[in-house]
XYZ file of C-alpha atoms in Angstrom:
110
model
C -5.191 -15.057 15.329
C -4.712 -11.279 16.475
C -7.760 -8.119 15.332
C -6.282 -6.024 12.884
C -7.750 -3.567 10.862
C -6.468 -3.812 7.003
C -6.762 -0.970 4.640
C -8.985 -1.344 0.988
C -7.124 0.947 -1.714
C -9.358 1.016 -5.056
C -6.569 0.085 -7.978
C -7.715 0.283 -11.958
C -5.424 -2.392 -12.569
C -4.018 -5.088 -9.958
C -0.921 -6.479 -11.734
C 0.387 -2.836 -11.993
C -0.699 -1.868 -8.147
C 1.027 -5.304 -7.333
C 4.128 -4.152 -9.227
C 4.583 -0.707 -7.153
C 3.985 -2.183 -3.863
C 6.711 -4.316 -4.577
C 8.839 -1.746 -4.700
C 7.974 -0.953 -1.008
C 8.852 -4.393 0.363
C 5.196 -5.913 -0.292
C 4.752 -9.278 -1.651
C 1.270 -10.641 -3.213
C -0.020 -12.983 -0.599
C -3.567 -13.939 -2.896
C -5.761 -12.780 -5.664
C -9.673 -13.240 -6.032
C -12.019 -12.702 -8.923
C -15.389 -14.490 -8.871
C -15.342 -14.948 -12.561
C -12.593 -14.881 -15.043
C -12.461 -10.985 -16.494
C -13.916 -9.830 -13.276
C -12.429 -7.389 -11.170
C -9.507 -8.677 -9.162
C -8.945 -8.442 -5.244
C -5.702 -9.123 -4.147
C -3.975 -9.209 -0.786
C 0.091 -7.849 -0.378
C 1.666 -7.843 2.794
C 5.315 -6.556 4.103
C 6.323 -8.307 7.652
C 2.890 -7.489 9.796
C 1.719 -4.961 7.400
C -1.457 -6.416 5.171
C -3.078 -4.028 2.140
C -6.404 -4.997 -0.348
C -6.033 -3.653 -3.342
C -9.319 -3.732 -5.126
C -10.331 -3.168 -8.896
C -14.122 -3.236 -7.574
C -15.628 0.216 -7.922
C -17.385 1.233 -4.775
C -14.695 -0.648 -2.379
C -12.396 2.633 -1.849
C -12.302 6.119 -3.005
C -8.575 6.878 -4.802
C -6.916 9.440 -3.081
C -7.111 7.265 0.536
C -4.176 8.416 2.332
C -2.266 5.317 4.547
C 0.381 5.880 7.272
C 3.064 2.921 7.343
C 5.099 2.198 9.905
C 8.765 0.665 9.132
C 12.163 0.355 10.354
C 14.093 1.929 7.608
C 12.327 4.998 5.535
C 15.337 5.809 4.237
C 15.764 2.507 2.123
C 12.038 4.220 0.997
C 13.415 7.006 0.348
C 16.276 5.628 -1.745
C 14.243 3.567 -3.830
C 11.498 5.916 -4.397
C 14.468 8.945 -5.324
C 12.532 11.260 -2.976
C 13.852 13.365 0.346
C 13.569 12.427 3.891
C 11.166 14.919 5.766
C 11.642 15.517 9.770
C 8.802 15.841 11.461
C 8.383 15.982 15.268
C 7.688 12.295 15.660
C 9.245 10.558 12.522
C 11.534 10.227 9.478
C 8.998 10.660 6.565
C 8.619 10.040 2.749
C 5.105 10.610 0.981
C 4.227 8.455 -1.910
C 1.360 8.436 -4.534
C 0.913 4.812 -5.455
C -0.087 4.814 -9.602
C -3.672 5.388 -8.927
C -3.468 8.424 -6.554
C -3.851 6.602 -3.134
C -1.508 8.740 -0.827
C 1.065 6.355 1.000
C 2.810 8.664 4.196
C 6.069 6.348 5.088
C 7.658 7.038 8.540
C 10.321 5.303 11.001
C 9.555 6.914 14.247
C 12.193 9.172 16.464
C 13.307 7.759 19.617
């Protein structure tokens, strides 16, 4: 087992959240409620990368902005039908997931 930290983005509703982190190259690893109707808590993950998405109110402010690190932003880019910025040290999209977390996308420069 390696220490990692792993980000908590509040979501109003999983299955949707789920949905548009597909679309990045996440798949849903697990989902937890403690009672049938309750809130969900679900785990996605993309190669190393791990994300919580949680419908529990208090767990994460919306509007959290993540940086994530992959090989190819411009298969990001495509998918999401936005433009490739160049910054000094990387290739970069910037996403709003469909409850207003911020997602900043880069492949680094060599």
């Amino acid at each position: 087992m390696s220490e990692h930290a792993i980000p908590v983005l509040r979501v109003q509703h999983a299955p949707t959240a789920v949905r548009w982190y597909e679309r990045l190259g996440f798949t849903q690893q697990w989902e937890h409620r403690f009672e049938p109707g309750f809130p969900a808590f679900v785990e996605v993950a993309r190669g190393g990368m791990r994300l919580f998405l949680s419908e529990h109110t208090g767990d994460a402010r919306p509007g959290t902005l993540v940086y994530l690190q992959v090989v190819d932003v411009d298969a990001v880019a495509v998918e999401f039908g936005v433009a490739v910025d160049d910054a000094p040290w990387a290739r970069e999209v910037e996403l709003v997931d469909p409850d207003g977390n911020r997602l900043r996308v880069g492949t680094p420069k060599e």
